[in-house]
PDB file of C-alpha atoms in Angstrom:
ATOM      1  CA  MET A 246       3.908  10.190  18.064  1.00 45.00           C
ATOM      2  CA  PRO A 247       2.936   8.576  21.383  1.00 43.00           C
ATOM      3  CA  ARG A 248       5.725   6.902  23.152  1.00 40.00           C
ATOM      4  CA  GLY A 249       5.935   3.239  22.160  1.00 46.00           C
ATOM      5  CA  THR A 250       7.916   0.178  22.857  1.00 45.00           C
ATOM      6  CA  ARG A 251       9.869  -1.997  20.462  1.00 46.00           C
ATOM      7  CA  ALA A 252       8.134  -4.726  18.533  1.00 45.00           C
ATOM      8  CA  GLY A 253       7.571  -7.684  20.815  1.00 43.00           C
ATOM      9  CA  ALA A 254       5.563 -10.842  20.996  1.00 37.00           C
ATOM     10  CA  VAL A 255       1.827 -10.269  21.199  1.00 36.00           C
ATOM     11  CA  PRO A 256      -0.280 -13.412  20.973  1.00 36.00           C
ATOM     12  CA  VAL A 257      -3.225 -13.507  18.590  1.00 35.00           C
ATOM     13  CA  LEU A 258      -6.449 -15.073  19.807  1.00 33.00           C
ATOM     14  CA  LEU A 259      -6.989 -17.588  17.044  1.00 31.00           C
ATOM     15  CA  ALA A 260     -10.228 -18.671  18.694  1.00 32.00           C
ATOM     16  CA  ALA A 261     -11.906 -15.376  17.740  1.00 35.00           C
ATOM     17  CA  ALA A 262     -14.818 -15.504  15.385  1.00 35.00           C
ATOM     18  CA  VAL A 263     -14.089 -15.527  11.660  1.00 33.00           C
ATOM     19  CA  THR A 264     -15.434 -12.041  11.107  1.00 34.00           C
ATOM     20  CA  ALA A 265     -13.430 -10.565  13.933  1.00 39.00           C
ATOM     21  CA  ALA A 266     -10.292 -12.319  12.753  1.00 38.00           C
ATOM     22  CA  LEU A 267     -10.672 -10.985   9.243  1.00 35.00           C
ATOM     23  CA  ALA A 268     -11.366  -7.485  10.472  1.00 38.00           C
ATOM     24  CA  ALA A 269      -8.160  -7.631  12.455  1.00 37.00           C
ATOM     25  CA  GLY A 270      -6.291  -8.608   9.296  1.00 37.00           C
ATOM     26  CA  CYS A 271      -5.158 -12.011  10.589  1.00 37.00           C
ATOM     27  CA  THR A 272      -4.432 -13.563   7.237  1.00 37.00           C
ATOM     28  CA  THR A 273      -1.688 -16.094   7.701  1.00 36.00           C
ATOM     29  CA  PRO A 274      -1.385 -19.559   9.223  1.00 35.00           C
ATOM     30  CA  PRO A 275       0.071 -20.146  12.691  1.00 36.00           C
ATOM     31  CA  GLN A 276       3.585 -20.835  11.438  1.00 34.00           C
ATOM     32  CA  GLY A 277       3.705 -17.444   9.679  1.00 39.00           C
ATOM     33  CA  LYS A 278       0.941 -15.543  11.378  1.00 41.00           C
ATOM     34  CA  ASP A 279       0.325 -11.898  10.679  1.00 42.00           C
ATOM     35  CA  ASP A 280       0.056 -10.599  14.213  1.00 36.00           C
ATOM     36  CA  GLY A 281       2.269  -7.591  13.718  1.00 36.00           C
ATOM     37  CA  ARG A 282       5.402  -9.633  14.301  1.00 32.00           C
ATOM     38  CA  ALA A 283       7.710 -11.028  11.663  1.00 34.00           C
ATOM     39  CA  PRO A 284       8.869 -14.602  12.279  1.00 33.00           C
ATOM     40  CA  HIS A 285      12.607 -15.170  12.433  1.00 30.00           C
ATOM     41  CA  LEU A 286      13.897 -15.630   8.908  1.00 29.00           C
ATOM     42  CA  GLU A 287      17.094 -17.410   8.014  1.00 30.00           C
ATOM     43  CA  ARG A 288      18.692 -15.229   5.357  1.00 30.00           C
ATOM     44  CA  SER A 289      21.695 -15.959   3.209  1.00 28.00           C
ATOM     45  CA  HIS A 290      22.322 -12.268   2.565  1.00 29.00           C
ATOM     46  CA  THR A 291      23.037  -9.332   4.815  1.00 32.00           C
ATOM     47  CA  ARG A 292      22.003  -5.742   4.549  1.00 34.00           C
ATOM     48  CA  GLY A 293      24.086  -3.859   2.024  1.00 39.00           C
ATOM     49  CA  PRO A 294      25.145  -0.240   2.253  1.00 40.00           C
ATOM     50  CA  HIS A 295      22.390   2.325   2.012  1.00 36.00           C
ATOM     51  CA  THR A 296      22.104   4.373  -1.156  1.00 43.00           C
ATOM     52  CA  ALA A 297      19.964   7.349  -2.009  1.00 46.00           C
ATOM     53  CA  GLY A 298      18.281   5.473  -4.851  1.00 81.00           C
ATOM     54  CA  PRO A 299      15.516   3.129  -3.658  1.00 96.00           C
ATOM     55  CA  VAL A 300      12.024   4.151  -2.726  1.00 98.00           C
ATOM     56  CA  LEU A 301      10.523   2.925   0.534  1.00 98.00           C
ATOM     57  CA  ALA A 302       7.295   0.939   0.332  1.00 98.00           C
ATOM     58  CA  VAL A 303       5.350   0.248   3.526  1.00 98.00           C
ATOM     59  CA  LYS A 304       2.453  -2.190   3.917  1.00 98.00           C
ATOM     60  CA  VAL A 305      -0.134  -0.312   5.986  1.00 98.00           C
ATOM     61  CA  ASP A 306      -3.042  -1.794   7.892  1.00 96.00           C
ATOM     62  CA  ASN A 307      -6.505  -0.556   6.937  1.00 96.00           C
ATOM     63  CA  ALA A 308      -8.738  -2.437   9.353  1.00 93.00           C
ATOM     64  CA  PRO A 309     -11.026  -0.048  11.250  1.00 93.00           C
ATOM     65  CA  ALA A 310      -9.012  -0.626  14.437  1.00 94.00           C
ATOM     66  CA  ALA A 311      -5.877   0.590  12.617  1.00 95.00           C
ATOM     67  CA  ARG A 312      -7.218   4.076  11.955  1.00 94.00           C
ATOM     68  CA  PRO A 313      -6.130   6.803  11.998  1.00 93.00           C
ATOM     69  CA  GLN A 314      -2.978   5.737  10.197  1.00 95.00           C
ATOM     70  CA  ARG A 315       0.274   7.632  10.333  1.00 95.00           C
ATOM     71  CA  GLY A 316       2.337   8.892   7.428  1.00 95.00           C
ATOM     72  CA  LEU A 317      -0.132   8.468   4.554  1.00 96.00           C
ATOM     73  CA  ASP A 318      -0.191  12.215   3.963  1.00 95.00           C
ATOM     74  CA  ALA A 319       3.539  12.137   3.106  1.00 96.00           C
ATOM     75  CA  ALA A 320       3.333   9.262   0.590  1.00 97.00           C
ATOM     76  CA  ASP A 321       3.941   9.997  -3.084  1.00 98.00           C
ATOM     77  CA  VAL A 322       1.813   7.025  -4.141  1.00 98.00           C
ATOM     78  CA  VAL A 323      -0.687   4.974  -2.146  1.00 98.00           C
ATOM     79  CA  TYR A 324      -1.964   1.706  -3.614  1.00 98.00           C
ATOM     80  CA  VAL A 325      -5.240   0.304  -2.287  1.00 98.00           C
ATOM     81  CA  GLU A 326      -5.264  -3.481  -2.558  1.00 96.00           C
ATOM     82  CA  PRO A 327      -8.131  -5.926  -1.948  1.00 94.00           C
ATOM     83  CA  VAL A 328      -7.287  -8.640   0.586  1.00 91.00           C
ATOM     84  CA  GLU A 329      -9.068 -11.489   2.345  1.00 88.00           C
ATOM     85  CA  GLY A 330     -12.620 -11.143   3.558  1.00 87.00           C
ATOM     86  CA  GLY A 331     -13.391  -8.278   1.193  1.00 89.00           C
ATOM     87  CA  LEU A 332     -11.165  -5.924   3.196  1.00 92.00           C
ATOM     88  CA  SER A 333      -8.379  -3.711   1.881  1.00 95.00           C
ATOM     89  CA  ARG A 334      -4.776  -2.970   2.692  1.00 96.00           C
ATOM     90  CA  LEU A 335      -2.553  -0.079   1.632  1.00 98.00           C
ATOM     91  CA  MET A 336       0.936   0.136   0.202  1.00 98.00           C
ATOM     92  CA  ALA A 337       2.443   3.573   0.709  1.00 98.00           C
ATOM     93  CA  VAL A 338       5.456   4.545  -1.412  1.00 98.00           C
ATOM     94  CA  TYR A 339       7.874   7.283  -0.317  1.00 98.00           C
ATOM     95  CA  ALA A 340      10.416   9.073  -2.489  1.00 98.00           C
ATOM     96  CA  THR A 341      10.252  12.855  -2.044  1.00 97.00           C
ATOM     97  CA  ARG A 342       9.974  12.975   1.752  1.00 96.00           C
ATOM     98  CA  LEU A 343      10.109  10.621   4.714  1.00 97.00           C
ATOM     99  CA  PRO A 344       7.626  11.093   7.551  1.00 96.00           C
ATOM    100  CA  GLU A 345       8.522  10.498  11.178  1.00 96.00           C
ATOM    101  CA  SER A 346       6.596   7.227  11.293  1.00 96.00           C
ATOM    102  CA  VAL A 347       4.292   5.102   9.132  1.00 97.00           C
ATOM    103  CA  GLY A 348       1.770   2.507  10.096  1.00 97.00           C
ATOM    104  CA  PRO A 349       0.332   0.429  11.512  1.00 98.00           C
ATOM    105  CA  VAL A 350       2.581  -1.906   9.531  1.00 98.00           C
ATOM    106  CA  ARG A 351       1.145  -5.265   8.475  1.00 96.00           C
ATOM    107  CA  SER A 352       1.956  -8.240   6.302  1.00 94.00           C
ATOM    108  CA  ALA A 353       2.967  -8.577   2.653  1.00 94.00           C
ATOM    109  CA  ARG A 354       1.081 -10.337  -0.141  1.00 93.00           C
ATOM    110  CA  GLU A 355       2.220 -12.216  -3.249  1.00 94.00           C
ATOM    111  CA  SER A 356       1.005  -9.555  -5.669  1.00 95.00           C
ATOM    112  CA  ASP A 357       3.133  -6.937  -3.866  1.00 97.00           C
ATOM    113  CA  LEU A 358       6.198  -8.501  -5.448  1.00 97.00           C
ATOM    114  CA  GLU A 359       4.934  -7.893  -8.981  1.00 97.00           C
ATOM    115  CA  LEU A 360       3.761  -4.385  -8.148  1.00 98.00           C
ATOM    116  CA  LEU A 361       7.166  -3.423  -6.715  1.00 98.00           C
ATOM    117  CA  ARG A 362       9.177  -4.696  -9.689  1.00 98.00           C
ATOM    118  CA  GLN A 363       8.654  -1.298 -11.364  1.00 98.00           C
ATOM    119  CA  PHE A 364      11.078   0.246  -8.849  1.00 98.00           C
ATOM    120  CA  ASP A 365      14.833  -0.270  -8.610  1.00 96.00           C
ATOM    121  CA  ARG A 366      15.342  -2.582  -5.631  1.00 97.00           C
ATOM    122  CA  PRO A 367      12.897  -0.832  -3.287  1.00 98.00           C
ATOM    123  CA  ALA A 368      13.000  -1.234   0.473  1.00 98.00           C
ATOM    124  CA  LEU A 369       9.855  -2.988   1.711  1.00 98.00           C
ATOM    125  CA  ALA A 370       8.714  -2.537   5.303  1.00 98.00           C
ATOM    126  CA  PHE A 371       6.248  -5.247   6.354  1.00 97.00           C
ATOM    127  CA  SER A 372       5.435  -7.241   9.453  1.00 96.00           C
ATOM    128  CA  GLY A 373       5.379 -10.850   8.363  1.00 87.00           C
ATOM    129  CA  ALA A 374       3.830 -12.915   5.605  1.00 88.00           C
ATOM    130  CA  GLN A 375       2.460 -16.360   4.920  1.00 85.00           C
ATOM    131  CA  SER A 376       5.347 -18.723   5.648  1.00 87.00           C
ATOM    132  CA  LYS A 377       5.489 -20.141   2.108  1.00 90.00           C
ATOM    133  CA  LEU A 378       5.658 -16.607   0.701  1.00 91.00           C
ATOM    134  CA  LEU A 379       8.735 -15.619   2.699  1.00 94.00           C
ATOM    135  CA  PRO A 380      11.225 -17.381   0.372  1.00 95.00           C
ATOM    136  CA  LEU A 381       9.674 -15.581  -2.607  1.00 95.00           C
ATOM    137  CA  ILE A 382      10.132 -12.256  -0.847  1.00 96.00           C
ATOM    138  CA  ASP A 383      13.774 -13.111  -0.182  1.00 96.00           C
ATOM    139  CA  ARG A 384      14.345 -13.915  -3.861  1.00 97.00           C
ATOM    140  CA  ALA A 385      12.539 -10.848  -5.189  1.00 97.00           C
ATOM    141  CA  PRO A 386      14.569  -7.851  -6.431  1.00 98.00           C
ATOM    142  CA  LEU A 387      13.821  -5.764  -3.366  1.00 98.00           C
ATOM    143  CA  ARG A 388      15.250  -5.164   0.097  1.00 98.00           C
ATOM    144  CA  PRO A 389      13.032  -6.799   2.719  1.00 98.00           C
ATOM    145  CA  GLU A 390      12.951  -4.835   5.981  1.00 98.00           C
ATOM    146  CA  PRO A 391      10.704  -6.626   8.493  1.00 97.00           C
ATOM    147  CA  PRO A 392      11.163  -6.106  12.250  1.00 97.00           C
ATOM    148  CA  ASP A 393      13.539  -9.044  12.700  1.00 95.00           C
ATOM    149  CA  ARG A 394      15.877  -7.559  10.105  1.00 96.00           C
ATOM    150  CA  ALA A 395      15.654  -3.954  11.278  1.00 97.00           C
ATOM    151  CA  PRO A 396      14.447  -4.045  14.902  1.00 97.00           C
ATOM    152  CA  ASP A 397      15.601  -0.498  15.637  1.00 97.00           C
ATOM    153  CA  ALA A 398      13.312   0.819  12.897  1.00 98.00           C
ATOM    154  CA  TYR A 399      10.095  -0.390  14.540  1.00 98.00           C
ATOM    155  CA  VAL A 400       8.179   0.692  17.629  1.00 98.00           C
ATOM    156  CA  ARG A 401       4.893  -0.285  19.230  1.00 97.00           C
ATOM    157  CA  ASP A 402       2.386   2.218  20.538  1.00 96.00           C
ATOM    158  CA  ASP A 403       1.135   0.887  23.873  1.00 94.00           C
ATOM    159  CA  ALA A 404      -1.920   3.138  23.656  1.00 94.00           C
ATOM    160  CA  ARG A 405      -3.326   1.132  20.734  1.00 94.00           C
ATOM    161  CA  PRO A 406      -4.381  -2.521  20.571  1.00 93.00           C
ATOM    162  CA  ALA A 407      -2.125  -5.120  18.985  1.00 93.00           C
ATOM    163  CA  PRO A 408      -1.637  -6.053  16.233  1.00 93.00           C
ATOM    164  CA  HIS A 409      -2.678  -2.595  15.019  1.00 96.00           C
ATOM    165  CA  ASN A 410       0.090  -0.757  16.863  1.00 97.00           C
ATOM    166  CA  LEU A 411       3.354  -1.459  15.025  1.00 98.00           C
ATOM    167  CA  TYR A 412       5.025   1.523  13.300  1.00 98.00           C
ATOM    168  CA  VAL A 413       8.152   1.966  11.229  1.00 98.00           C
ATOM    169  CA  ARG A 414      10.514   4.944  11.339  1.00 98.00           C
ATOM    170  CA  PRO A 415      11.545   5.498   7.718  1.00 98.00           C
ATOM    171  CA  ASP A 416      14.770   7.333   8.558  1.00 97.00           C
ATOM    172  CA  ARG A 417      16.037   4.091  10.101  1.00 98.00           C
ATOM    173  CA  LEU A 418      15.659   2.348   6.727  1.00 98.00           C
ATOM    174  CA  LEU A 419      16.754   5.067   4.272  1.00 96.00           C
ATOM    175  CA  PRO A 420      19.386   7.716   4.904  1.00 94.00           C
ATOM    176  CA  SER A 421      17.292  10.289   3.061  1.00 96.00           C
ATOM    177  CA  ALA A 422      14.409  10.591   0.629  1.00 97.00           C
ATOM    178  CA  PRO A 423      15.701   9.457  -2.790  1.00 97.00           C
ATOM    179  CA  GLY A 424      13.779  12.087  -4.765  1.00 97.00           C
ATOM    180  CA  ALA A 425      11.127  12.078  -7.470  1.00 96.00           C
ATOM    181  CA  ALA A 426      13.418  10.362 -10.002  1.00 95.00           C
ATOM    182  CA  ALA A 427      13.065   7.143  -7.998  1.00 97.00           C
ATOM    183  CA  LEU A 428       9.341   7.037  -8.759  1.00 97.00           C
ATOM    184  CA  THR A 429       9.579   4.929 -11.909  1.00 97.00           C
ATOM    185  CA  THR A 430       5.818   4.471 -12.071  1.00 98.00           C
ATOM    186  CA  GLY A 431       5.389   5.562 -15.672  1.00 97.00           C
ATOM    187  CA  TYR A 432       3.013   8.351 -14.600  1.00 98.00           C
ATOM    188  CA  ARG A 433       3.071  11.609 -16.556  1.00 97.00           C
ATOM    189  CA  TYR A 434       2.336  14.957 -14.937  1.00 98.00           C
ATOM    190  CA  GLY A 435       1.194  18.117 -16.636  1.00 97.00           C
ATOM    191  CA  GLU A 436      -1.803  19.955 -18.009  1.00 97.00           C
ATOM    192  CA  ALA A 437      -5.191  18.307 -17.727  1.00 96.00           C
ATOM    193  CA  PRO A 438      -6.435  16.480 -20.814  1.00 94.00           C
ATOM    194  CA  GLY A 439      -9.415  17.758 -22.723  1.00 92.00           C
ATOM    195  CA  GLY A 440     -12.870  16.355 -22.244  1.00 93.00           C
ATOM    196  CA  GLY A 441     -13.791  14.378 -19.187  1.00 96.00           C
ATOM    197  CA  ARG A 442     -16.811  15.026 -17.003  1.00 97.00           C
ATOM    198  CA  ALA A 443     -17.374  16.944 -13.810  1.00 97.00           C
ATOM    199  CA  GLU A 444     -16.958  14.673 -10.784  1.00 97.00           C
ATOM    200  CA  THR A 445     -17.218  15.935  -7.228  1.00 96.00           C
ATOM    201  CA  SER A 446     -17.288  12.569  -5.468  1.00 98.00           C
ATOM    202  CA  ARG A 447     -16.323   9.006  -6.370  1.00 98.00           C
ATOM    203  CA  THR A 448     -16.795   5.926  -4.199  1.00 98.00           C
ATOM    204  CA  VAL A 449     -15.049   2.608  -4.814  1.00 97.00           C
ATOM    205  CA  ARG A 450     -16.419  -0.374  -2.932  1.00 95.00           C
ATOM    206  CA  HIS A 451     -14.834  -3.657  -1.998  1.00 93.00           C
ATOM    207  CA  PRO A 452     -17.091  -6.291  -0.391  1.00 92.00           C
ATOM    208  CA  ALA A 453     -16.185  -5.196   3.149  1.00 92.00           C
ATOM    209  CA  SER A 454     -14.603  -1.767   2.685  1.00 94.00           C
ATOM    210  CA  SER A 455     -15.076   1.417   0.713  1.00 96.00           C
ATOM    211  CA  PHE A 456     -13.192   4.570  -0.279  1.00 97.00           C
ATOM    212  CA  THR A 457     -14.777   7.887  -1.155  1.00 97.00           C
ATOM    213  CA  PHE A 458     -12.832  10.726  -2.771  1.00 98.00           C
ATOM    214  CA  THR A 459     -14.497  14.138  -2.570  1.00 97.00           C
ATOM    215  CA  TRP A 460     -13.150  17.058  -4.577  1.00 98.00           C
ATOM    216  CA  SER A 461     -12.229  20.192  -2.644  1.00 97.00           C
ATOM    217  CA  ALA A 462     -11.913  23.142  -4.994  1.00 97.00           C
ATOM    218  CA  GLU A 463     -10.586  25.211  -2.112  1.00 96.00           C
ATOM    219  CA  ARG A 464      -7.697  22.834  -1.472  1.00 95.00           C
ATOM    220  CA  GLY A 465      -7.325  21.622  -5.039  1.00 96.00           C
ATOM    221  CA  ARG A 466      -7.212  18.022  -3.773  1.00 97.00           C
ATOM    222  CA  TRP A 467      -9.385  14.973  -3.241  1.00 98.00           C
ATOM    223  CA  LEU A 468     -10.379  14.389   0.393  1.00 96.00           C
ATOM    224  CA  VAL A 469     -10.256  10.739   1.396  1.00 97.00           C
ATOM    225  CA  ALA A 470     -12.920   8.922   3.403  1.00 96.00           C
ATOM    226  CA  MET A 471     -12.713   5.261   4.420  1.00 95.00           C
ATOM    227  CA  ASP A 472     -15.916   3.316   5.049  1.00 95.00           C
ATOM    228  CA  GLY A 473     -17.797   6.610   4.998  1.00 92.00           C
ATOM    229  CA  ASP A 474     -15.654   8.363   7.603  1.00 91.00           C
ATOM    230  CA  PRO A 475     -13.094  11.118   6.884  1.00 90.00           C
ATOM    231  CA  ALA A 476      -9.540   9.787   6.935  1.00 88.00           C
ATOM    232  CA  PRO A 477      -7.498  12.056   9.199  1.00 76.00           C
ATOM    233  CA  ALA A 478      -3.964  10.954   9.946  1.00 69.00           C
ATOM    234  CA  ALA A 479      -2.593  10.651  13.455  1.00 69.00           C
ATOM    235  CA  GLY A 480      -0.753  13.893  14.088  1.00 67.00           C
ATOM    236  CA  GLY A 481      -3.144  15.979  11.996  1.00 66.00           C
ATOM    237  CA  GLY A 482      -2.022  15.532   8.366  1.00 72.00           C
ATOM    238  CA  ARG A 483      -4.844  14.277   6.161  1.00 82.00           C
ATOM    239  CA  PRO A 484      -4.129  12.345   2.965  1.00 93.00           C
ATOM    240  CA  GLU A 485      -5.218  14.582   0.082  1.00 96.00           C
ATOM    241  CA  PRO A 486      -4.216  13.169  -3.302  1.00 98.00           C
ATOM    242  CA  ALA A 487      -4.052  15.447  -6.305  1.00 98.00           C
ATOM    243  CA  THR A 488      -4.896  12.505  -8.575  1.00 98.00           C
ATOM    244  CA  VAL A 489      -6.957   9.392  -7.909  1.00 98.00           C
ATOM    245  CA  VAL A 490      -6.866   6.403 -10.241  1.00 98.00           C
ATOM    246  CA  VAL A 491      -9.610   3.796 -10.126  1.00 98.00           C
ATOM    247  CA  GLN A 492      -7.848   0.937 -11.899  1.00 98.00           C
ATOM    248  CA  HIS A 493      -9.922  -2.058 -12.971  1.00 98.00           C
ATOM    249  CA  VAL A 494      -7.779  -5.182 -12.815  1.00 98.00           C
ATOM    250  CA  THR A 495      -8.073  -8.933 -12.718  1.00 96.00           C
ATOM    251  CA  VAL A 496      -8.240 -10.121  -9.116  1.00 95.00           C
ATOM    252  CA  ARG A 497      -7.690 -13.873  -8.994  1.00 93.00           C
ATOM    253  CA  GLU A 498      -6.838 -16.474  -6.412  1.00 86.00           C
ATOM    254  CA  SER A 499      -3.202 -16.688  -5.366  1.00 80.00           C
ATOM    255  CA  ALA A 500      -1.293 -19.782  -4.295  1.00 76.00           C
ATOM    256  CA  PHE A 501      -1.739 -18.842  -0.630  1.00 75.00           C
ATOM    257  CA  ARG A 502      -4.471 -19.086   1.993  1.00 67.00           C
ATOM    258  CA  ASP A 503      -4.879 -17.638   5.443  1.00 65.00           C
ATOM    259  CA  PHE A 504      -5.219 -19.777   8.572  1.00 62.00           C
ATOM    260  CA  LEU A 505      -9.009 -19.702   8.175  1.00 62.00           C
ATOM    261  CA  GLY A 506      -8.719 -21.187   4.693  1.00 66.00           C
ATOM    262  CA  ASN A 507      -9.542 -17.973   2.834  1.00 72.00           C
ATOM    263  CA  ASN A 508      -7.610 -17.499  -0.361  1.00 76.00           C
ATOM    264  CA  SER A 509      -5.415 -14.399  -0.586  1.00 83.00           C
ATOM    265  CA  PRO A 510      -6.434 -12.365  -3.644  1.00 91.00           C
ATOM    266  CA  TYR A 511      -3.800 -11.721  -6.304  1.00 94.00           C
ATOM    267  CA  VAL A 512      -4.015  -8.331  -8.016  1.00 96.00           C
ATOM    268  CA  GLU A 513      -2.700  -8.532 -11.591  1.00 97.00           C
ATOM    269  CA  SER A 514      -1.004  -5.160 -12.081  1.00 98.00           C
ATOM    270  CA  VAL A 515       0.657  -6.286 -15.340  1.00 98.00           C
ATOM    271  CA  GLY A 516      -1.609  -6.274 -18.353  1.00 98.00           C
ATOM    272  CA  SER A 517      -4.151  -3.753 -19.590  1.00 98.00           C
ATOM    273  CA  GLY A 518      -7.660  -2.593 -18.913  1.00 98.00           C
ATOM    274  CA  ARG A 519      -9.774   0.417 -18.225  1.00 98.00           C
ATOM    275  CA  ALA A 520      -9.449   3.013 -15.516  1.00 98.00           C
ATOM    276  CA  GLU A 521     -10.797   6.366 -14.427  1.00 98.00           C
ATOM    277  CA  VAL A 522      -8.396   9.199 -13.685  1.00 98.00           C
ATOM    278  CA  LEU A 523      -9.762  11.821 -11.282  1.00 98.00           C
ATOM    279  CA  ARG A 524      -8.062  15.216 -11.228  1.00 98.00           C
ATOM    280  CA  ASP A 525      -9.127  18.857 -10.909  1.00 98.00           C
ATOM    281  CA  GLY A 526     -12.714  17.899 -10.109  1.00 98.00           C
ATOM    282  CA  ARG A 527     -13.128  15.912 -13.326  1.00 98.00           C
ATOM    283  CA  SER A 528     -13.096  12.235 -14.300  1.00 98.00           C
ATOM    284  CA  TYR A 529     -11.458  10.835 -17.429  1.00 98.00           C
ATOM    285  CA  ASP A 530     -12.104   7.380 -18.862  1.00 98.00           C
ATOM    286  CA  VAL A 531      -8.755   5.932 -19.893  1.00 98.00           C
ATOM    287  CA  THR A 532      -6.933   2.740 -20.748  1.00 98.00           C
ATOM    288  CA  TRP A 533      -4.070   1.471 -18.613  1.00 98.00           C
ATOM    289  CA  LYS A 534      -1.245  -0.735 -19.839  1.00 98.00           C
ATOM    290  CA  ARG A 535       1.753  -2.270 -18.104  1.00 98.00           C
ATOM    291  CA  GLY A 536       3.644  -4.543 -20.460  1.00 98.00           C
ATOM    292  CA  ALA A 537       5.980  -6.202 -17.962  1.00 98.00           C
ATOM    293  CA  ALA A 538       6.607  -6.192 -14.229  1.00 98.00           C
ATOM    294  CA  GLU A 539       9.731  -4.059 -14.742  1.00 97.00           C
ATOM    295  CA  ASP A 540       7.664  -1.379 -16.491  1.00 98.00           C
ATOM    296  CA  GLY A 541       5.610   1.448 -15.116  1.00 98.00           C
ATOM    297  CA  THR A 542       1.953   1.880 -16.031  1.00 98.00           C
ATOM    298  CA  ALA A 543       0.858   4.061 -18.940  1.00 98.00           C
ATOM    299  CA  PHE A 544      -2.569   5.733 -19.013  1.00 98.00           C
ATOM    300  CA  THR A 545      -3.934   6.859 -22.354  1.00 98.00           C
ATOM    301  CA  ALA A 546      -7.080   8.442 -23.754  1.00 97.00           C
ATOM    302  CA  GLY A 547      -9.218   6.772 -26.412  1.00 93.00           C
ATOM    303  CA  ASP A 548      -7.071   8.233 -29.189  1.00 93.00           C
ATOM    304  CA  GLY A 549      -3.866   6.925 -27.606  1.00 95.00           C
ATOM    305  CA  THR A 550      -2.791  10.281 -26.177  1.00 96.00           C
ATOM    306  CA  PRO A 551      -1.019  10.008 -22.806  1.00 97.00           C
ATOM    307  CA  VAL A 552      -3.130  11.293 -19.911  1.00 98.00           C
ATOM    308  CA  ASN A 553      -1.339  13.600 -17.500  1.00 98.00           C
ATOM    309  CA  PHE A 554      -1.800  13.450 -13.745  1.00 98.00           C
ATOM    310  CA  ALA A 555      -1.985  16.558 -11.561  1.00 98.00           C
ATOM    311  CA  LYS A 556       1.215  17.373  -9.723  1.00 97.00           C
ATOM    312  CA  GLY A 557       1.113  15.905  -6.223  1.00 97.00           C
ATOM    313  CA  PRO A 558       0.301  12.637  -4.438  1.00 98.00           C
ATOM    314  CA  VAL A 559      -1.453   9.837  -6.317  1.00 98.00           C
ATOM    315  CA  TRP A 560      -3.822   7.209  -4.901  1.00 98.00           C
ATOM    316  CA  VAL A 561      -4.419   4.113  -7.026  1.00 98.00           C
ATOM    317  CA  VAL A 562      -7.425   2.007  -6.043  1.00 98.00           C
ATOM    318  CA  PHE A 563      -7.311  -1.495  -7.521  1.00 98.00           C
ATOM    319  CA  THR A 564     -10.730  -2.969  -8.071  1.00 97.00           C
ATOM    320  CA  GLY A 565     -11.930  -6.024  -9.923  1.00 92.00           C
ATOM    321  CA  THR A 566     -13.235  -5.822 -13.456  1.00 78.00           C
ATOM    322  CA  PRO A 567     -17.040  -5.814 -13.670  1.00 69.00           C
TER     323      PRO A 567
END
């Protein structure tokens, strides 16, 4: 990766136009602004000893200025979450291998806490949050790892504009990859289900962003494009999920707003609904169910039969119900 410098103070031009501010992902008020820095947090607990058990989850910027991202090709699961202004943000989860760096790292959201409850005290790398959300993050059953808590784990790339230039080095947060057993997602892997329909390309649109997954029979994977452009990763590795899930969920208002007054969407990942599972160049209409935040998510066919995913990385795109 290009040589960077440690995370430092980079002022955000709050006088920028609303559209530009949203595109930059500036989604928090001045006292807790998301400028790639984490404000100093007073914590009553200290970092405990590392274990091989927890997964690492990283909040990754997906504004156009943040691309190409680093480390997405090594993620076991990537969640695509709608955020303010119709944009999207990614949460990359690592268990089977740790890349050299991941990012750009950005801020956490309230619905991240519910989504991460399925894992056993995961480490969460993020770069700030709305100030009123910070106490909830501290009380959640996870290990918060923002730059002020783990400064040696973060670097800035001077060749890229702030705040889209903050990266985390996973090996500074976990001693080693915990392994596939840490992925308590509820997903099942195995032979493809019967039925389905041929699907060579699927596009999911948010108001101000889109994702297209194109099947490559040669590679046996789905090739990712963001806003119509191929999604190469810095360093050459391209994210190529074996399975893509388009999960229709309730997206409601949260208790938090950004400094422009826009409400932060809350993705309800507990509950049930419909989804499409894309694997092996086919699409399957399924039902998803997650009974409690501590549970993984089950995907079943119309007759109640569990639907297997293809072995390999999974991308889950959350989108509102029609």
